[in-house]
mmCIF file of C-alpha atoms in Angstrom:
data_model
loop_
_atom_site.group_PDB
_atom_site.id
_atom_site.type_symbol
_atom_site.label_atom_id
_atom_site.label_comp_id
_atom_site.label_asym_id
_atom_site.label_seq_id
_atom_site.Cartn_x
_atom_site.Cartn_y
_atom_site.Cartn_z
ATOM 1 C CA UNK B 1 186.467 12.729 74.213
ATOM 2 C CA UNK B 2 185.180 10.874 77.319
ATOM 3 C CA UNK B 3 182.725 8.984 75.090
ATOM 4 C CA UNK B 4 185.590 7.933 72.800
ATOM 5 C CA UNK B 5 187.567 6.680 75.804
ATOM 6 C CA UNK B 6 184.554 4.743 77.076
ATOM 7 C CA UNK B 7 184.070 3.192 73.637
ATOM 8 C CA UNK B 8 187.741 2.191 73.451
ATOM 9 C CA UNK B 9 187.621 0.697 76.941
ATOM 10 C CA UNK B 10 184.447 -1.211 76.125
ATOM 11 C CA UNK B 11 185.988 -2.560 72.917
ATOM 12 C CA UNK B 12 189.105 -3.695 74.766
ATOM 13 C CA UNK B 13 187.009 -5.479 77.391
ATOM 14 C CA UNK B 14 185.004 -7.195 74.682
ATOM 15 C CA UNK B 15 188.140 -8.348 72.848
ATOM 16 C CA UNK B 16 189.654 -9.539 76.138
ATOM 17 C CA UNK B 17 186.474 -11.488 76.844
ATOM 18 C CA UNK B 18 186.629 -13.246 73.472
ATOM 19 C CA UNK B 19 190.295 -14.087 74.077
ATOM 20 C CA UNK B 20 189.467 -15.478 77.539
ATOM 21 C CA UNK B 21 186.758 -17.611 75.954
ATOM 22 C CA UNK B 22 189.432 -19.489 73.964
ATOM 23 C CA UNK B 23 191.327 -20.564 77.141
ATOM 24 C CA UNK B 24 194.722 -19.124 76.101
ATOM 25 C CA UNK B 25 196.737 -21.153 78.623
ATOM 26 C CA UNK B 26 195.457 -24.388 77.134
ATOM 27 C CA UNK B 27 196.330 -23.110 73.650
ATOM 28 C CA UNK B 28 199.868 -22.282 74.779
ATOM 29 C CA UNK B 29 200.421 -25.827 76.000
ATOM 30 C CA UNK B 30 199.045 -27.323 72.797
ATOM 31 C CA UNK B 31 201.345 -25.174 70.668
ATOM 32 C CA UNK B 32 204.321 -26.190 72.816
ATOM 33 C CA UNK B 33 203.922 -29.787 71.616
ATOM 34 C CA UNK B 34 203.076 -28.970 67.987
ATOM 35 C CA UNK B 35 206.221 -27.162 66.829
ATOM 36 C CA UNK B 36 208.693 -29.776 68.148
ATOM 37 C CA UNK B 37 206.613 -32.520 66.533
ATOM 38 C CA UNK B 38 206.932 -30.735 63.196
ATOM 39 C CA UNK B 39 210.730 -30.564 63.578
ATOM 40 C CA UNK B 40 210.831 -34.285 64.328
ATOM 41 C CA UNK B 41 208.600 -35.026 61.336
ATOM 42 C CA UNK B 42 210.860 -33.012 59.032
ATOM 43 C CA UNK B 43 214.063 -34.426 60.484
ATOM 44 C CA UNK B 44 215.257 -30.838 60.810
ATOM 45 C CA UNK B 45 213.789 -27.361 60.513
ATOM 46 C CA UNK B 46 210.584 -27.412 58.444
ATOM 47 C CA UNK B 47 209.441 -24.516 56.290
ATOM 48 C CA UNK B 48 208.831 -21.620 58.692
ATOM 49 C CA UNK B 49 205.660 -20.523 56.904
ATOM 50 C CA UNK B 50 204.262 -24.039 57.307
ATOM 51 C CA UNK B 51 205.049 -23.965 61.037
ATOM 52 C CA UNK B 52 203.403 -20.550 61.372
ATOM 53 C CA UNK B 53 200.324 -21.630 59.415
ATOM 54 C CA UNK B 54 199.965 -24.811 61.460
ATOM 55 C CA UNK B 55 200.313 -22.989 64.767
ATOM 56 C CA UNK B 56 197.761 -20.364 63.742
ATOM 57 C CA UNK B 57 195.308 -23.014 62.574
ATOM 58 C CA UNK B 58 195.903 -25.097 65.679
ATOM 59 C CA UNK B 59 195.375 -22.099 67.934
ATOM 60 C CA UNK B 60 192.085 -21.278 66.212
ATOM 61 C CA UNK B 61 190.959 -24.900 66.473
ATOM 62 C CA UNK B 62 191.802 -25.124 70.176
ATOM 63 C CA UNK B 63 190.234 -21.720 70.775
ATOM 64 C CA UNK B 64 187.021 -22.863 69.113
ATOM 65 C CA UNK B 65 186.902 -25.974 71.291
ATOM 66 C CA UNK B 66 187.532 -23.866 74.384
ATOM 67 C CA UNK B 67 184.748 -21.443 73.458
ATOM 68 C CA UNK B 68 182.294 -24.287 72.895
ATOM 69 C CA UNK B 69 183.299 -25.726 76.269
ATOM 70 C CA UNK B 70 182.679 -22.395 78.007
ATOM 71 C CA UNK B 71 179.230 -22.255 76.409
ATOM 72 C CA UNK B 72 178.344 -25.833 77.383
ATOM 73 C CA UNK B 73 179.689 -25.484 80.930
ATOM 74 C CA UNK B 74 178.322 -22.021 81.629
ATOM 75 C CA UNK B 75 175.933 -23.401 84.272
ATOM 76 C CA UNK B 76 178.617 -25.162 86.317
ATOM 77 C CA UNK B 77 181.088 -22.333 85.752
ATOM 78 C CA UNK B 78 178.719 -20.131 87.754
ATOM 79 C CA UNK B 79 179.024 -22.522 90.698
ATOM 80 C CA UNK B 80 182.783 -23.084 90.727
ATOM 81 C CA UNK B 81 185.160 -20.523 92.229
ATOM 82 C CA UNK B 82 187.891 -21.410 89.713
ATOM 83 C CA UNK B 83 185.704 -20.410 86.761
ATOM 84 C CA UNK B 84 183.696 -17.527 88.188
ATOM 85 C CA UNK B 85 185.673 -15.018 86.113
ATOM 86 C CA UNK B 86 184.834 -16.539 82.720
ATOM 87 C CA UNK B 87 183.080 -14.187 80.259
ATOM 88 C CA UNK B 88 179.717 -15.978 80.231
ATOM 89 C CA UNK B 89 179.620 -15.898 84.038
ATOM 90 C CA UNK B 90 180.535 -12.220 84.349
ATOM 91 C CA UNK B 91 178.187 -11.214 81.535
ATOM 92 C CA UNK B 92 180.937 -9.718 79.359
ATOM 93 C CA UNK B 93 179.600 -11.892 76.529
ATOM 94 C CA UNK B 94 176.139 -13.266 75.840
ATOM 95 C CA UNK B 95 175.489 -16.936 75.186
ATOM 96 C CA UNK B 96 174.727 -16.162 71.542
ATOM 97 C CA UNK B 97 177.944 -14.195 71.077
ATOM 98 C CA UNK B 98 179.970 -17.072 72.500
ATOM 99 C CA UNK B 99 178.275 -19.691 70.346
ATOM 100 C CA UNK B 100 178.606 -17.690 67.120
ATOM 101 C CA UNK B 101 182.254 -17.026 67.921
ATOM 102 C CA UNK B 102 182.936 -20.726 68.601
ATOM 103 C CA UNK B 103 181.381 -21.828 65.304
ATOM 104 C CA UNK B 104 183.098 -19.080 63.304
ATOM 105 C CA UNK B 105 186.524 -19.738 64.800
ATOM 106 C CA UNK B 106 186.171 -23.497 64.294
ATOM 107 C CA UNK B 107 185.145 -23.108 60.658
ATOM 108 C CA UNK B 108 187.969 -20.634 60.052
ATOM 109 C CA UNK B 109 190.512 -23.064 61.536
ATOM 110 C CA UNK B 110 189.456 -25.880 59.192
ATOM 111 C CA UNK B 111 189.507 -23.645 56.121
ATOM 112 C CA UNK B 112 192.872 -22.161 57.127
ATOM 113 C CA UNK B 113 194.555 -25.525 57.667
ATOM 114 C CA UNK B 114 193.102 -26.956 54.460
ATOM 115 C CA UNK B 115 194.305 -23.943 52.478
ATOM 116 C CA UNK B 116 197.793 -23.568 53.983
ATOM 117 C CA UNK B 117 198.729 -27.097 55.115
ATOM 118 C CA UNK B 118 196.753 -30.075 53.783
ATOM 119 C CA UNK B 119 193.431 -31.856 54.009
ATOM 120 C CA UNK B 120 194.652 -34.419 56.575
ATOM 121 C CA UNK B 121 195.730 -31.756 59.066
ATOM 122 C CA UNK B 122 192.389 -29.978 58.565
ATOM 123 C CA UNK B 123 190.420 -33.217 59.079
ATOM 124 C CA UNK B 124 192.376 -34.025 62.245
ATOM 125 C CA UNK B 125 191.691 -30.522 63.522
ATOM 126 C CA UNK B 126 187.973 -30.985 62.972
ATOM 127 C CA UNK B 127 188.209 -34.322 64.771
ATOM 128 C CA UNK B 128 189.926 -32.640 67.734
ATOM 129 C CA UNK B 129 187.130 -30.072 68.061
ATOM 130 C CA UNK B 130 184.436 -32.751 67.908
ATOM 131 C CA UNK B 131 186.243 -34.938 70.434
ATOM 132 C CA UNK B 132 186.552 -32.113 72.956
ATOM 133 C CA UNK B 133 183.113 -30.634 72.460
ATOM 134 C CA UNK B 134 180.955 -33.729 71.956
ATOM 135 C CA UNK B 135 182.885 -36.655 73.428
ATOM 136 C CA UNK B 136 184.276 -34.840 76.487
ATOM 137 C CA UNK B 137 182.137 -31.767 77.231
ATOM 138 C CA UNK B 138 178.706 -33.156 76.314
ATOM 139 C CA UNK B 139 179.035 -36.891 76.983
ATOM 140 C CA UNK B 140 181.789 -37.747 79.462
ATOM 141 C CA UNK B 141 182.431 -34.812 81.778
ATOM 142 C CA UNK B 142 179.274 -35.011 83.883
ATOM 143 C CA UNK B 143 178.813 -38.788 83.692
ATOM 144 C CA UNK B 144 182.012 -40.583 84.667
ATOM 145 C CA UNK B 145 185.101 -40.190 86.844
ATOM 146 C CA UNK B 146 187.110 -41.356 83.831
ATOM 147 C CA UNK B 147 186.060 -38.207 81.939
ATOM 148 C CA UNK B 148 189.515 -36.671 81.802
ATOM 149 C CA UNK B 149 191.154 -39.941 80.750
ATOM 150 C CA UNK B 150 189.187 -40.435 77.548
ATOM 151 C CA UNK B 151 188.280 -36.802 77.094
ATOM 152 C CA UNK B 152 192.000 -36.064 77.074
ATOM 153 C CA UNK B 153 192.222 -37.638 73.611
ATOM 154 C CA UNK B 154 191.358 -34.237 72.141
ATOM 155 C CA UNK B 155 194.436 -32.732 73.764
ATOM 156 C CA UNK B 156 196.627 -35.346 72.067
ATOM 157 C CA UNK B 157 195.561 -34.365 68.562
ATOM 158 C CA UNK B 158 198.007 -31.448 68.004
ATOM 159 C CA UNK B 159 200.926 -33.862 67.570
ATOM 160 C CA UNK B 160 199.032 -35.713 64.843
ATOM 161 C CA UNK B 161 198.078 -32.416 63.218
ATOM 162 C CA UNK B 162 201.653 -31.132 63.304
ATOM 163 C CA UNK B 163 203.047 -34.358 61.848
ATOM 164 C CA UNK B 164 200.382 -34.474 59.137
ATOM 165 C CA UNK B 165 201.027 -30.831 58.204
ATOM 166 C CA UNK B 166 204.676 -31.667 57.453
ATOM 167 C CA UNK B 167 204.377 -35.122 55.878
ATOM 168 C CA UNK B 168 200.774 -35.340 54.633
ATOM 169 C CA UNK B 169 200.551 -38.719 56.379
ATOM 170 C CA UNK B 170 200.891 -40.384 59.784
ATOM 171 C CA UNK B 171 203.472 -42.798 61.152
ATOM 172 C CA UNK B 172 204.255 -44.639 64.390
ATOM 173 C CA UNK B 173 206.241 -41.759 65.890
ATOM 174 C CA UNK B 174 203.317 -39.301 66.122
ATOM 175 C CA UNK B 175 201.166 -42.002 67.679
ATOM 176 C CA UNK B 176 203.816 -42.520 70.365
ATOM 177 C CA UNK B 177 203.738 -38.764 70.996
ATOM 178 C CA UNK B 178 199.937 -39.038 71.101
ATOM 179 C CA UNK B 179 200.262 -41.831 73.690
ATOM 180 C CA UNK B 180 202.648 -39.771 75.812
ATOM 181 C CA UNK B 181 200.185 -36.873 76.087
ATOM 182 C CA UNK B 182 197.257 -39.278 76.597
ATOM 183 C CA UNK B 183 198.977 -40.928 79.580
ATOM 184 C CA UNK B 184 200.281 -37.580 80.896
ATOM 185 C CA UNK B 185 196.851 -35.930 81.034
ATOM 186 C CA UNK B 186 195.443 -37.723 84.134
ATOM 187 C CA UNK B 187 198.475 -37.079 86.389
ATOM 188 C CA UNK B 188 198.428 -33.498 85.103
ATOM 189 C CA UNK B 189 194.729 -32.809 85.695
ATOM 190 C CA UNK B 190 193.791 -34.986 88.670
ATOM 191 C CA UNK B 191 195.966 -32.983 91.098
ATOM 192 C CA UNK B 192 194.065 -29.877 89.984
ATOM 193 C CA UNK B 193 190.798 -31.668 90.700
ATOM 194 C CA UNK B 194 192.122 -32.507 94.182
ATOM 195 C CA UNK B 195 192.576 -28.820 94.944
ATOM 196 C CA UNK B 196 189.151 -27.895 93.582
ATOM 197 C CA UNK B 197 187.370 -31.012 94.824
ATOM 198 C CA UNK B 198 184.640 -29.037 96.618
ATOM 199 C CA UNK B 199 183.986 -26.946 93.507
ATOM 200 C CA UNK B 200 183.520 -30.026 91.336
ATOM 201 C CA UNK B 201 181.315 -31.661 93.966
ATOM 202 C CA UNK B 202 179.109 -28.566 94.190
ATOM 203 C CA UNK B 203 178.811 -28.505 90.395
ATOM 204 C CA UNK B 204 177.936 -32.211 90.223
ATOM 205 C CA UNK B 205 180.977 -33.131 88.147
ATOM 206 C CA UNK B 206 182.263 -36.606 89.151
ATOM 207 C CA UNK B 207 185.985 -35.933 88.920
ATOM 208 C CA UNK B 208 188.069 -38.731 90.434
ATOM 209 C CA UNK B 209 188.908 -36.596 93.476
ATOM 210 C CA UNK B 210 185.180 -36.227 94.176
ATOM 211 C CA UNK B 211 184.282 -39.932 94.063
ATOM 212 C CA UNK B 212 187.541 -41.358 95.486
ATOM 213 C CA UNK B 213 189.750 -40.514 98.449
ATOM 214 C CA UNK B 214 193.044 -38.624 98.240
ATOM 215 C CA UNK B 215 195.100 -41.793 98.565
ATOM 216 C CA UNK B 216 193.301 -43.460 95.656
ATOM 217 C CA UNK B 217 193.738 -40.386 93.473
ATOM 218 C CA UNK B 218 197.416 -40.220 94.438
ATOM 219 C CA UNK B 219 197.918 -43.871 93.512
ATOM 220 C CA UNK B 220 196.297 -43.376 90.116
ATOM 221 C CA UNK B 221 198.505 -40.341 89.503
ATOM 222 C CA UNK B 222 201.593 -42.471 90.225
ATOM 223 C CA UNK B 223 200.526 -45.279 87.888
ATOM 224 C CA UNK B 224 199.856 -42.909 85.005
ATOM 225 C CA UNK B 225 203.129 -41.066 85.639
ATOM 226 C CA UNK B 226 205.108 -44.311 85.375
ATOM 227 C CA UNK B 227 203.208 -45.231 82.208
ATOM 228 C CA UNK B 228 203.932 -41.780 80.745
ATOM 229 C CA UNK B 229 207.670 -42.111 81.318
ATOM 230 C CA UNK B 230 207.663 -45.618 79.837
ATOM 231 C CA UNK B 231 205.921 -44.254 76.732
ATOM 232 C CA UNK B 232 208.538 -41.492 76.361
ATOM 233 C CA UNK B 233 211.245 -44.141 76.142
ATOM 234 C CA UNK B 234 209.381 -45.936 73.353
ATOM 235 C CA UNK B 235 210.141 -42.953 71.158
ATOM 236 C CA UNK B 236 213.879 -43.667 71.319
ATOM 237 C CA UNK B 237 213.879 -46.804 69.114
ATOM 238 C CA UNK B 238 210.790 -45.892 67.073
ATOM 239 C CA UNK B 239 211.850 -42.359 66.077
ATOM 240 C CA UNK B 240 215.594 -42.888 66.375
ATOM 241 C CA UNK B 241 215.978 -40.296 69.137
ATOM 242 C CA UNK B 242 219.502 -39.436 70.238
ATOM 243 C CA UNK B 243 221.426 -38.864 73.451
ATOM 244 C CA UNK B 244 219.851 -35.502 74.326
ATOM 245 C CA UNK B 245 216.256 -36.697 74.168
ATOM 246 C CA UNK B 246 217.059 -39.915 76.021
ATOM 247 C CA UNK B 247 218.822 -38.046 78.825
ATOM 248 C CA UNK B 248 216.025 -35.479 79.157
ATOM 249 C CA UNK B 249 213.322 -38.165 79.100
ATOM 250 C CA UNK B 250 215.064 -40.106 81.885
ATOM 251 C CA UNK B 251 215.958 -37.096 84.034
ATOM 252 C CA UNK B 252 212.665 -35.229 83.812
ATOM 253 C CA UNK B 253 210.696 -38.465 83.960
ATOM 254 C CA UNK B 254 212.448 -39.446 87.178
ATOM 255 C CA UNK B 255 211.653 -36.038 88.655
ATOM 256 C CA UNK B 256 208.000 -36.276 87.589
ATOM 257 C CA UNK B 257 207.649 -39.728 89.140
ATOM 258 C CA UNK B 258 209.300 -38.510 92.361
ATOM 259 C CA UNK B 259 206.798 -35.641 92.640
ATOM 260 C CA UNK B 260 203.822 -37.987 92.182
ATOM 261 C CA UNK B 261 205.195 -40.383 94.831
ATOM 262 C CA UNK B 262 205.651 -37.442 97.172
ATOM 263 C CA UNK B 263 202.021 -36.442 96.667
ATOM 264 C CA UNK B 264 200.855 -40.001 97.358
ATOM 265 C CA UNK B 265 203.049 -40.302 100.455
ATOM 266 C CA UNK B 266 201.569 -37.144 101.965
ATOM 267 C CA UNK B 267 198.048 -38.314 101.115
ATOM 268 C CA UNK B 268 198.315 -41.745 102.768
ATOM 269 C CA UNK B 269 199.877 -40.216 105.885
ATOM 270 C CA UNK B 270 196.966 -37.794 106.138
ATOM 271 C CA UNK B 271 199.262 -34.778 105.899
ATOM 272 C CA UNK B 272 198.712 -31.520 104.054
ATOM 273 C CA UNK B 273 199.138 -32.182 100.318
ATOM 274 C CA UNK B 274 200.278 -29.774 97.624
ATOM 275 C CA UNK B 275 198.549 -31.033 94.470
ATOM 276 C CA UNK B 276 199.251 -27.842 92.524
ATOM 277 C CA UNK B 277 202.969 -28.578 92.836
ATOM 278 C CA UNK B 278 202.393 -31.710 90.751
ATOM 279 C CA UNK B 279 200.004 -29.852 88.426
ATOM 280 C CA UNK B 280 202.495 -27.094 87.610
ATOM 281 C CA UNK B 281 205.390 -29.551 87.634
ATOM 282 C CA UNK B 282 203.653 -31.695 85.027
ATOM 283 C CA UNK B 283 203.506 -28.707 82.673
ATOM 284 C CA UNK B 284 207.229 -28.063 83.126
ATOM 285 C CA UNK B 285 207.901 -31.766 82.551
ATOM 286 C CA UNK B 286 205.971 -31.936 79.272
ATOM 287 C CA UNK B 287 207.476 -28.668 78.051
ATOM 288 C CA UNK B 288 211.044 -29.851 78.692
ATOM 289 C CA UNK B 289 210.331 -33.219 77.098
ATOM 290 C CA UNK B 290 208.980 -31.680 73.901
ATOM 291 C CA UNK B 291 211.777 -29.131 73.845
ATOM 292 C CA UNK B 292 214.092 -32.133 73.652
ATOM 293 C CA UNK B 293 211.904 -33.640 70.918
ATOM 294 C CA UNK B 294 212.445 -30.477 68.871
ATOM 295 C CA UNK B 295 216.167 -30.040 69.530
ATOM 296 C CA UNK B 296 217.301 -33.672 69.220
ATOM 297 C CA UNK B 297 216.754 -33.957 65.427
ATOM 298 C CA UNK B 298 218.910 -30.862 64.895
ATOM 299 C CA UNK B 299 221.953 -32.372 66.591
ATOM 300 C CA UNK B 300 224.603 -34.451 64.812
ATOM 301 C CA UNK B 301 224.580 -37.117 67.525
#
């Protein structure tokens, strides 16, 4: 009996380690933007099986990219406090297990999306994995302070995938949604890099907060926040968004901009800053915005 309990416990720890390898919190955020995009693409509620299939395929694709990233970054993850609990650092998984899992999950995601959505969604999913793994993790992350700007392209792909799954094609509206997430990524991630500046410096990763002062990072966060809000308003004429979306975009956008200005003001005055307030606030902002994207097409006004 004790041996059976030990086996069950070991199996649970192994499964938990594989789940952690996929970066579940990142997956959650990506799925938050996918479903509303599909509603907008359909002009109403799309087929529920199609939504389910797209979300499952998208989750597998993002999980594969996350697992590859954990494998590639396993050396710097051992140095950084924020990542010291990842499975390849703790030894819960071996390097080989992680790599096999990443390849298998990525291949499964492409096959799944091709079988249950369409070839365009599957191709875009493959592109998202390659962008995150090769373009960001292998090429940009350790070489330039602009890593998160251009590497963030991979995180914009779910809106294209969701739109393609519904329509089998792409239009201007999903590219505006793509632009919104692209511009949102720096003011979302740079505050996090401010908090963990010493970690990134110790790991040799040239995040903007490492190579520039707090005031410069704060200014860049403001500029990208303004650009993000401007991009959200482009969706109104291009996708024919209604009163609800417009009101939410203006209200939440104003709040997001206020928070970034507050961060900058504290930084230039040399006071204690709270970058994680902007980091967490940016997630709330994007979630509310895309909630409005999903609800607006269902309303009669």
